[in-house]
mmCIF file with all atom_site columns, C-alpha atoms in Angstrom:
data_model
loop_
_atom_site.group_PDB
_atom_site.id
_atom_site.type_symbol
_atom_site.label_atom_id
_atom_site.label_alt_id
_atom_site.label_comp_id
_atom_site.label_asym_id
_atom_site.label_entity_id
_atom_site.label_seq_id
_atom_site.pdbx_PDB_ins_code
_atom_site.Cartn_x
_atom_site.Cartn_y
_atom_site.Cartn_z
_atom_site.occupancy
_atom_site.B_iso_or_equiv
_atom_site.pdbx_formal_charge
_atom_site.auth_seq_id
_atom_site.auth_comp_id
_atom_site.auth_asym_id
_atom_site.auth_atom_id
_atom_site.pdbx_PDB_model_num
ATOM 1   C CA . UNK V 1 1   ? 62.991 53.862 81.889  1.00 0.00 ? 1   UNK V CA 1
ATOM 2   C CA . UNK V 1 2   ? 59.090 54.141 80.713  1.00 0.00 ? 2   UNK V CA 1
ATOM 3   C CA . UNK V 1 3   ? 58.232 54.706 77.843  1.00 0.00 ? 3   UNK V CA 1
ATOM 4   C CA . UNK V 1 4   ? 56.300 53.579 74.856  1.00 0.00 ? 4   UNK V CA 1
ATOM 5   C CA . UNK V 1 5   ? 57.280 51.879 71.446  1.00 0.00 ? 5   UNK V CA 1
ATOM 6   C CA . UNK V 1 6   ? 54.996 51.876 68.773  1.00 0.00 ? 6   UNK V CA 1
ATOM 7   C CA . UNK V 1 7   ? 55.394 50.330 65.769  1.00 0.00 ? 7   UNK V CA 1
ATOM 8   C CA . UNK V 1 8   ? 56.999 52.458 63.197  1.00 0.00 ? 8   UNK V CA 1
ATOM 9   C CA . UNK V 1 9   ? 58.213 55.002 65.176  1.00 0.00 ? 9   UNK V CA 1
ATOM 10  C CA . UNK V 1 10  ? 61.529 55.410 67.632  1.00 0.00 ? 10  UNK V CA 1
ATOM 11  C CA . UNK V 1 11  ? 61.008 54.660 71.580  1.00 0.00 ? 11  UNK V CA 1
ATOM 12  C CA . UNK V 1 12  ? 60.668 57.793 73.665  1.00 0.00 ? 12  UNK V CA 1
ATOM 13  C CA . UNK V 1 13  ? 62.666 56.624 75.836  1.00 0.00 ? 13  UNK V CA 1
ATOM 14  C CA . UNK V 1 14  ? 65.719 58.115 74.840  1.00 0.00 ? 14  UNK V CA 1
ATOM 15  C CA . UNK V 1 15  ? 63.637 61.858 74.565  1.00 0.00 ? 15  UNK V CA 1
ATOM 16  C CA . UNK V 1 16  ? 62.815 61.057 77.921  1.00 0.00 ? 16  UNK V CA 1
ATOM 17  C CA . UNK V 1 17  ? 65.352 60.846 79.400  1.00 0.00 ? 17  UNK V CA 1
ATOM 18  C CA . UNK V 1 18  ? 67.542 63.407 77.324  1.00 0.00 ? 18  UNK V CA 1
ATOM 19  C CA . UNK V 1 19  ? 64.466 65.547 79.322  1.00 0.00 ? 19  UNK V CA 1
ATOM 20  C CA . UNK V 1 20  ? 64.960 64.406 82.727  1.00 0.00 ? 20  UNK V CA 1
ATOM 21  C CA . UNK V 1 21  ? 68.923 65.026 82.623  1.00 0.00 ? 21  UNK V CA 1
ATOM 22  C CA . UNK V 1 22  ? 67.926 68.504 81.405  1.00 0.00 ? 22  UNK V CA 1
ATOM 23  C CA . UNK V 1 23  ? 65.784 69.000 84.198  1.00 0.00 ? 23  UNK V CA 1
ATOM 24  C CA . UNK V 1 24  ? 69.226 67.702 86.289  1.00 0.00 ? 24  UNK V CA 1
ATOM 25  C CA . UNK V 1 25  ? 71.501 69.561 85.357  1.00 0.00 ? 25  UNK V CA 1
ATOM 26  C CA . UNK V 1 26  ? 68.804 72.633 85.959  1.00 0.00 ? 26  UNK V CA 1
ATOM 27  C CA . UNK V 1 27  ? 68.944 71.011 89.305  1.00 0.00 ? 27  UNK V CA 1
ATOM 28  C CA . UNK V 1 28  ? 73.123 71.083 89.416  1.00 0.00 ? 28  UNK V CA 1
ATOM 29  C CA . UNK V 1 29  ? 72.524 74.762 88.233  1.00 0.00 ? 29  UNK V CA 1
ATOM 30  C CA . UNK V 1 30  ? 70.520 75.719 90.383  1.00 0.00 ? 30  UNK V CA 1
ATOM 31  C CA . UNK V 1 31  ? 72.578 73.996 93.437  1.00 0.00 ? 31  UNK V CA 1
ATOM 32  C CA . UNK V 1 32  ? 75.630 76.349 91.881  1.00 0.00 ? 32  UNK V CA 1
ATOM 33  C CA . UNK V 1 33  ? 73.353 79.610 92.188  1.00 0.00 ? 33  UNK V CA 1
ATOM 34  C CA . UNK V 1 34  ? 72.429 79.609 95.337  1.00 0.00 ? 34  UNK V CA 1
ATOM 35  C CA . UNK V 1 35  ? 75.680 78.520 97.029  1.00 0.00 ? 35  UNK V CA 1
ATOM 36  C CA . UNK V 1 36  ? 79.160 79.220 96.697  1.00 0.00 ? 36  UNK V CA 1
ATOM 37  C CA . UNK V 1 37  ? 80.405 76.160 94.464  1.00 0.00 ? 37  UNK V CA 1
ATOM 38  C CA . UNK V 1 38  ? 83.736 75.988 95.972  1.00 0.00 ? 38  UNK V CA 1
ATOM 39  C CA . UNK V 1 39  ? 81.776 75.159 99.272  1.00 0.00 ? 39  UNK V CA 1
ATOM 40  C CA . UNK V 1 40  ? 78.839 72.980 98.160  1.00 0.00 ? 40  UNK V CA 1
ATOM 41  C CA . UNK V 1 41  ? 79.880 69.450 99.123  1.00 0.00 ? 41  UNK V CA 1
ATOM 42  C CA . UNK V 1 42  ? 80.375 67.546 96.314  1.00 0.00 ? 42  UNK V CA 1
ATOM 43  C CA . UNK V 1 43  ? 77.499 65.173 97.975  1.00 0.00 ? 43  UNK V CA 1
ATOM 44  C CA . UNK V 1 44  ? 74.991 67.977 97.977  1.00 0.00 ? 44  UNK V CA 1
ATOM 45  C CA . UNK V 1 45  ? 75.659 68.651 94.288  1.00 0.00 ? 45  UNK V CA 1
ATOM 46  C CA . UNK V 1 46  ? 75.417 64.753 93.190  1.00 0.00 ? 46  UNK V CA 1
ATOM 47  C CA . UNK V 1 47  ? 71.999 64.603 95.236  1.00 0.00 ? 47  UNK V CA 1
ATOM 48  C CA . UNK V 1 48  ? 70.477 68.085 93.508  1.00 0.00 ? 48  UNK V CA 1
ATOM 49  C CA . UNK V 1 49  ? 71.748 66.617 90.339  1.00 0.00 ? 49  UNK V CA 1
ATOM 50  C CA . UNK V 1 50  ? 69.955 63.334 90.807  1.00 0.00 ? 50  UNK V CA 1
ATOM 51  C CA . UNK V 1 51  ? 66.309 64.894 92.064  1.00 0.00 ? 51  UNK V CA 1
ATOM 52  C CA . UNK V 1 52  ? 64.837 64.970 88.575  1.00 0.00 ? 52  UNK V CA 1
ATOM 53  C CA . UNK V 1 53  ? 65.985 61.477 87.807  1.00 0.00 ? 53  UNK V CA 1
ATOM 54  C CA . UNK V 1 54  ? 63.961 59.665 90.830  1.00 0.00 ? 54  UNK V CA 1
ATOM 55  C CA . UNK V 1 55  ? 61.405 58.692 89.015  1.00 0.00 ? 55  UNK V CA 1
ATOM 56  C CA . UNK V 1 56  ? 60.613 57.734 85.138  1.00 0.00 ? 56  UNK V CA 1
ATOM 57  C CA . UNK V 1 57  ? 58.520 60.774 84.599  1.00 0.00 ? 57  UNK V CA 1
ATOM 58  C CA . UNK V 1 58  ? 58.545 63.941 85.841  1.00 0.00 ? 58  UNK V CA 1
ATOM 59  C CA . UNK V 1 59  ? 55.783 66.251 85.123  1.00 0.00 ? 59  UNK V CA 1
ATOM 60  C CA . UNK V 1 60  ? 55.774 70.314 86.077  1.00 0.00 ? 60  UNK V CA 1
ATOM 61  C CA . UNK V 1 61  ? 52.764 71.808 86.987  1.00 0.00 ? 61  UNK V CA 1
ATOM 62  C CA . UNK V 1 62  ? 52.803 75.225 85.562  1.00 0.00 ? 62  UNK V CA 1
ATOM 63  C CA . UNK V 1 63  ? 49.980 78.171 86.137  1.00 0.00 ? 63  UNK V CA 1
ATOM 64  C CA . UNK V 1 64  ? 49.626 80.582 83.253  1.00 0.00 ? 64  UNK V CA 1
ATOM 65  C CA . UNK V 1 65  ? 48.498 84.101 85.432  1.00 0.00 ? 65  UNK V CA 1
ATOM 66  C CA . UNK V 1 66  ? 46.146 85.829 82.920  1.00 0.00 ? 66  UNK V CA 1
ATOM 67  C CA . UNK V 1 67  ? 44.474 89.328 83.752  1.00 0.00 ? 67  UNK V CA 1
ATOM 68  C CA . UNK V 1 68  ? 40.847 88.305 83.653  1.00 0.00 ? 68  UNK V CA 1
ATOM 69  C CA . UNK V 1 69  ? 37.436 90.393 84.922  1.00 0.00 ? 69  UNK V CA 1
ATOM 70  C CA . UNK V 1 70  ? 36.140 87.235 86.631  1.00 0.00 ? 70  UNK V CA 1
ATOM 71  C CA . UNK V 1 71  ? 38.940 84.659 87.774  1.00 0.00 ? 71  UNK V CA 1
ATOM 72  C CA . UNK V 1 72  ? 41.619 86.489 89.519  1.00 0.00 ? 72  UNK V CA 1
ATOM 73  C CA . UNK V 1 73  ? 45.144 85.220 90.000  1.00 0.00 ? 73  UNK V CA 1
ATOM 74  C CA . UNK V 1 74  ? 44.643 83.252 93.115  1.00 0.00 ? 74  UNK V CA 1
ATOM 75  C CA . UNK V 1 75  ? 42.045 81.195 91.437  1.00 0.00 ? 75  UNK V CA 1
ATOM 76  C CA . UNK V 1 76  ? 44.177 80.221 88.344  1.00 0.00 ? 76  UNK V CA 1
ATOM 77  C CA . UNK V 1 77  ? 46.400 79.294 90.822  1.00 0.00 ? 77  UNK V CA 1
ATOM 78  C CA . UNK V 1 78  ? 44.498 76.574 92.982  1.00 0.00 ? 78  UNK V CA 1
ATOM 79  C CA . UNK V 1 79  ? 42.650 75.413 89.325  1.00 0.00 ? 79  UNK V CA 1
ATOM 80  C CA . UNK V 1 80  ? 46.856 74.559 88.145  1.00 0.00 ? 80  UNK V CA 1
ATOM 81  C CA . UNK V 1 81  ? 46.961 73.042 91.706  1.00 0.00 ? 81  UNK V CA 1
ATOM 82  C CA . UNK V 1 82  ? 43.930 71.068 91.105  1.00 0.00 ? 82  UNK V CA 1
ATOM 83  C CA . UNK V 1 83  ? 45.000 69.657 88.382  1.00 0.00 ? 83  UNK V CA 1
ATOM 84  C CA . UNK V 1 84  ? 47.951 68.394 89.954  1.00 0.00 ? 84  UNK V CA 1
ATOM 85  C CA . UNK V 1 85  ? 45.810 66.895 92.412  1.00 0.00 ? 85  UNK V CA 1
ATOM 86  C CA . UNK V 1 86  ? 43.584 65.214 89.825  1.00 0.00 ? 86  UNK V CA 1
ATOM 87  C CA . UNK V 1 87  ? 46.848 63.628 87.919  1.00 0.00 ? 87  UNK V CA 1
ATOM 88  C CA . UNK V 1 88  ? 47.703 62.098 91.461  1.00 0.00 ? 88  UNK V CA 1
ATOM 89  C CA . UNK V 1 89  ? 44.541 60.926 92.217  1.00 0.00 ? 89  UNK V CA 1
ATOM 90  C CA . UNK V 1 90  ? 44.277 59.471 88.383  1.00 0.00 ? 90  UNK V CA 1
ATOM 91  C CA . UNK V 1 91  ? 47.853 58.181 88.921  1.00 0.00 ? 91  UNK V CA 1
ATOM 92  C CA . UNK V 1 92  ? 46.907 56.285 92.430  1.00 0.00 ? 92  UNK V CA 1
ATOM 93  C CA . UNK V 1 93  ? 44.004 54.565 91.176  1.00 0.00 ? 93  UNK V CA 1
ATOM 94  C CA . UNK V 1 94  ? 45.822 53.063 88.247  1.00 0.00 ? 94  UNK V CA 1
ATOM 95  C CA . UNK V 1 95  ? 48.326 51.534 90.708  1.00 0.00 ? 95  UNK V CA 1
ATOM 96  C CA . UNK V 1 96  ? 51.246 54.469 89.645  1.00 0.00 ? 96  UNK V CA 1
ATOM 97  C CA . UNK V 1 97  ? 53.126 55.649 91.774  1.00 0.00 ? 97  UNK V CA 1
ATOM 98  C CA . UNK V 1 98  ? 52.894 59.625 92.104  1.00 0.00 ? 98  UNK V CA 1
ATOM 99  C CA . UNK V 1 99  ? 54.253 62.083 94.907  1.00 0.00 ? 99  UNK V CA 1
ATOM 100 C CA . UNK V 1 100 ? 54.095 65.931 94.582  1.00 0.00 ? 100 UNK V CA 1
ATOM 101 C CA . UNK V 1 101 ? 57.183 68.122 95.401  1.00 0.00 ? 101 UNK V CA 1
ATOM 102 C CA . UNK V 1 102 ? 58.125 71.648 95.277  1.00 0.00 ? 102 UNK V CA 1
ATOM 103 C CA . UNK V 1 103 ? 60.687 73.240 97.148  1.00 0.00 ? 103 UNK V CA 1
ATOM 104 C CA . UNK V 1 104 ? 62.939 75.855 95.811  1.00 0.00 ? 104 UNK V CA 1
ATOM 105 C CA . UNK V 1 105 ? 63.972 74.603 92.580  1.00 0.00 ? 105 UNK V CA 1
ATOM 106 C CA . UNK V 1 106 ? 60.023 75.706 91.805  1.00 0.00 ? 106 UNK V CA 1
ATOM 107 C CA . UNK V 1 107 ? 60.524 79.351 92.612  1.00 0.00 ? 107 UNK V CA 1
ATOM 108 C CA . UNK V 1 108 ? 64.242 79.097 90.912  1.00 0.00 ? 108 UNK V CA 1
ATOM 109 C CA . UNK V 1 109 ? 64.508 81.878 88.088  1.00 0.00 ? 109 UNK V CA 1
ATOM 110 C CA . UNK V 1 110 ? 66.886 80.049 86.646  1.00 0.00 ? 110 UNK V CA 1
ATOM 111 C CA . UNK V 1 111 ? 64.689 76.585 86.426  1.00 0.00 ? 111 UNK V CA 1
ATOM 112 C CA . UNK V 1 112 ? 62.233 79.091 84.858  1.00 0.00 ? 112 UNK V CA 1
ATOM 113 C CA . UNK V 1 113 ? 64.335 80.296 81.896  1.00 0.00 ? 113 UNK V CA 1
ATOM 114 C CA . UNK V 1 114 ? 65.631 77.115 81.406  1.00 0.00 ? 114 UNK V CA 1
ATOM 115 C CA . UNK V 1 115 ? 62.824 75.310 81.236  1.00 0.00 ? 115 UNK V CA 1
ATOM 116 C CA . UNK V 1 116 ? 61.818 78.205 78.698  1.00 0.00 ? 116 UNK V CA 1
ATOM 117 C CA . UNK V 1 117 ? 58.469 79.721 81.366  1.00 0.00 ? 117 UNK V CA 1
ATOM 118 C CA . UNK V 1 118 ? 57.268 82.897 80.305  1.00 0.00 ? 118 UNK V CA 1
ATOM 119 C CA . UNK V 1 119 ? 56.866 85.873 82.542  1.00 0.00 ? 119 UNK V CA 1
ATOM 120 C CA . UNK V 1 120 ? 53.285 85.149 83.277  1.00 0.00 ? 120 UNK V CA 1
ATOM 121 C CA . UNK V 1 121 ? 54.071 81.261 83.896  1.00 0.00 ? 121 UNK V CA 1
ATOM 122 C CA . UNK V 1 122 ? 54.888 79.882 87.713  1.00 0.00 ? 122 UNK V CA 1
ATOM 123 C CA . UNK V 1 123 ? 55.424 76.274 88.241  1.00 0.00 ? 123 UNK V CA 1
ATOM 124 C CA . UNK V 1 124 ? 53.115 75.014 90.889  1.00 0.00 ? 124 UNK V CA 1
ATOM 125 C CA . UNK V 1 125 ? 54.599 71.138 91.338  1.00 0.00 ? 125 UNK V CA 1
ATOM 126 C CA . UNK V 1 126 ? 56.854 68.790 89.999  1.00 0.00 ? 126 UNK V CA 1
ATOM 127 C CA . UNK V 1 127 ? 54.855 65.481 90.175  1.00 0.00 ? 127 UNK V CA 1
ATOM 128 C CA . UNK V 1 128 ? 57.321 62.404 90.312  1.00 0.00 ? 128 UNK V CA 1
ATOM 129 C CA . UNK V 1 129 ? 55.152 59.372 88.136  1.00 0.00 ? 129 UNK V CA 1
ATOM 130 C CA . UNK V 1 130 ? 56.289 55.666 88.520  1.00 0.00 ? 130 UNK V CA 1
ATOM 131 C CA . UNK V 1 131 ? 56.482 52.263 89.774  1.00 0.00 ? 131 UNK V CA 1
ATOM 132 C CA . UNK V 1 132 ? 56.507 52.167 93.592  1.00 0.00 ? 132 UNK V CA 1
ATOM 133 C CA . UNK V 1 133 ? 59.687 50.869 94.827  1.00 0.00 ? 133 UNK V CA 1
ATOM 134 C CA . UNK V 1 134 ? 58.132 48.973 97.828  1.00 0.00 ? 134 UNK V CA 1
ATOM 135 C CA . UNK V 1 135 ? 55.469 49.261 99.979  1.00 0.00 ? 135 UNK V CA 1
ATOM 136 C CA . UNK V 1 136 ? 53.022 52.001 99.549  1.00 0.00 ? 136 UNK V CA 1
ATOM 137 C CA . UNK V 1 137 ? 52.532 54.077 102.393 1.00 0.00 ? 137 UNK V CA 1
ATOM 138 C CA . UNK V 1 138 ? 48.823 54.419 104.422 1.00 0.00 ? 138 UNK V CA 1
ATOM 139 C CA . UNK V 1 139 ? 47.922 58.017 104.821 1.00 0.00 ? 139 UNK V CA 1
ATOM 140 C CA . UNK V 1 140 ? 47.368 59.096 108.611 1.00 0.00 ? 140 UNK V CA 1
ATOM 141 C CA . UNK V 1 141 ? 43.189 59.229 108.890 1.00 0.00 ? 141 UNK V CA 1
ATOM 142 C CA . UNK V 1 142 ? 42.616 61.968 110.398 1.00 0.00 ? 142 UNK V CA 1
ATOM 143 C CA . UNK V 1 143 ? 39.310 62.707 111.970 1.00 0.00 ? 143 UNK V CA 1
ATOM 144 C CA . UNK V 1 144 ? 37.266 65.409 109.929 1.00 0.00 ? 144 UNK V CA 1
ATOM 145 C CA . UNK V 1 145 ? 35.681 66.986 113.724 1.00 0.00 ? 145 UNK V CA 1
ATOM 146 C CA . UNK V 1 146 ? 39.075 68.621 113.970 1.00 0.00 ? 146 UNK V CA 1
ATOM 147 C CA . UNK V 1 147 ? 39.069 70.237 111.056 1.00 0.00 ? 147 UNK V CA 1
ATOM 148 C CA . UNK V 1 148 ? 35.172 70.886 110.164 1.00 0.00 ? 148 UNK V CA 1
ATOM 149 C CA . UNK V 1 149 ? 33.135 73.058 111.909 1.00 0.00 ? 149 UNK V CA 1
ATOM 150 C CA . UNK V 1 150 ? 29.622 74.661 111.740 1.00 0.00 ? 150 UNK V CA 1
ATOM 151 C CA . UNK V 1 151 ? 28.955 77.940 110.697 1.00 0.00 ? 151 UNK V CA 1
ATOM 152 C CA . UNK V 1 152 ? 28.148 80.199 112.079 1.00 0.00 ? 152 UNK V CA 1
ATOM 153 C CA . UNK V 1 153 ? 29.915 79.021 115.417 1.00 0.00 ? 153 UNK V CA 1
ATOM 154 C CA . UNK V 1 154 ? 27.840 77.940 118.209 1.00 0.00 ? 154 UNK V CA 1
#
């Protein structure tokens, strides 16, 4: 797993993941929430139970929603999403691996209180950090005409 030793102190390796099976077995409860457990193949339970541990690091994203006079709610939200956005782009360029997921599991209550949110707290993205394991993908270039126009319309 990653991780850094530094001299004099204990790896964090073993914190790490002691956090990422947390975050699993979140994921296992989760999977036994929303579905009757009797029915849940036991192959649907393994995978939940294994999302968390894909990568070496897995960050959360989390907004804080304050009340404030000049940045409402919907703008606290896009600044946590940009932020998530900067940590990939910062991740990319130093050749690390990075991919942002949500899903359920981010809107899961019981994700929430385990990973101890409060009331005002939403996550916005789990960000998955690590080596690549093969060949990076090319994103599809798209061509901006189709998605830029001039304003007013002509």
């Amino acid at each position: 797993g990653a991780g850094c030793a530094v001299p004099g102190s204990a790896s964090i390796v073993p914190i790490e993941r002691a956090l990422l099976r947390y975050c699993s077995d979140l994921v296992n409860l989760q999977a036994l929430y929303t579905s009757d457990a009797s029915a849940a193949p036991r192959g649907a339970l393994a995978k939940a139970r294994a999302m968390p541990l894909r990568a070496p690091l897995l960050v959360a994203v989390i907004a804080r929603l304050q009340a404030h006079a000049k940045v409402p709610q919907q703008e606290q939200i896009l600044a946590a999403g940009c932020a998530a956005h900067g940590l990939l782009l910062a991740a990319h360029a130093q050749g690390i691996g990075a991919v942002w997921r949500t899903g359920e599991l981010s809107h899961s209550p019981a994700v929430a209180a385990g990973l101890g949110l409060a009331a005002d707290e939403q996550i916005i993205a789990f960000i998955y950090l690590g080596t690549p394991a093969g060949e990076l993908r090319s994103p599809l270039l798209l061509d901006p005409k189709d998605y830029v126009s001039a304003w007013p319309a002509a």
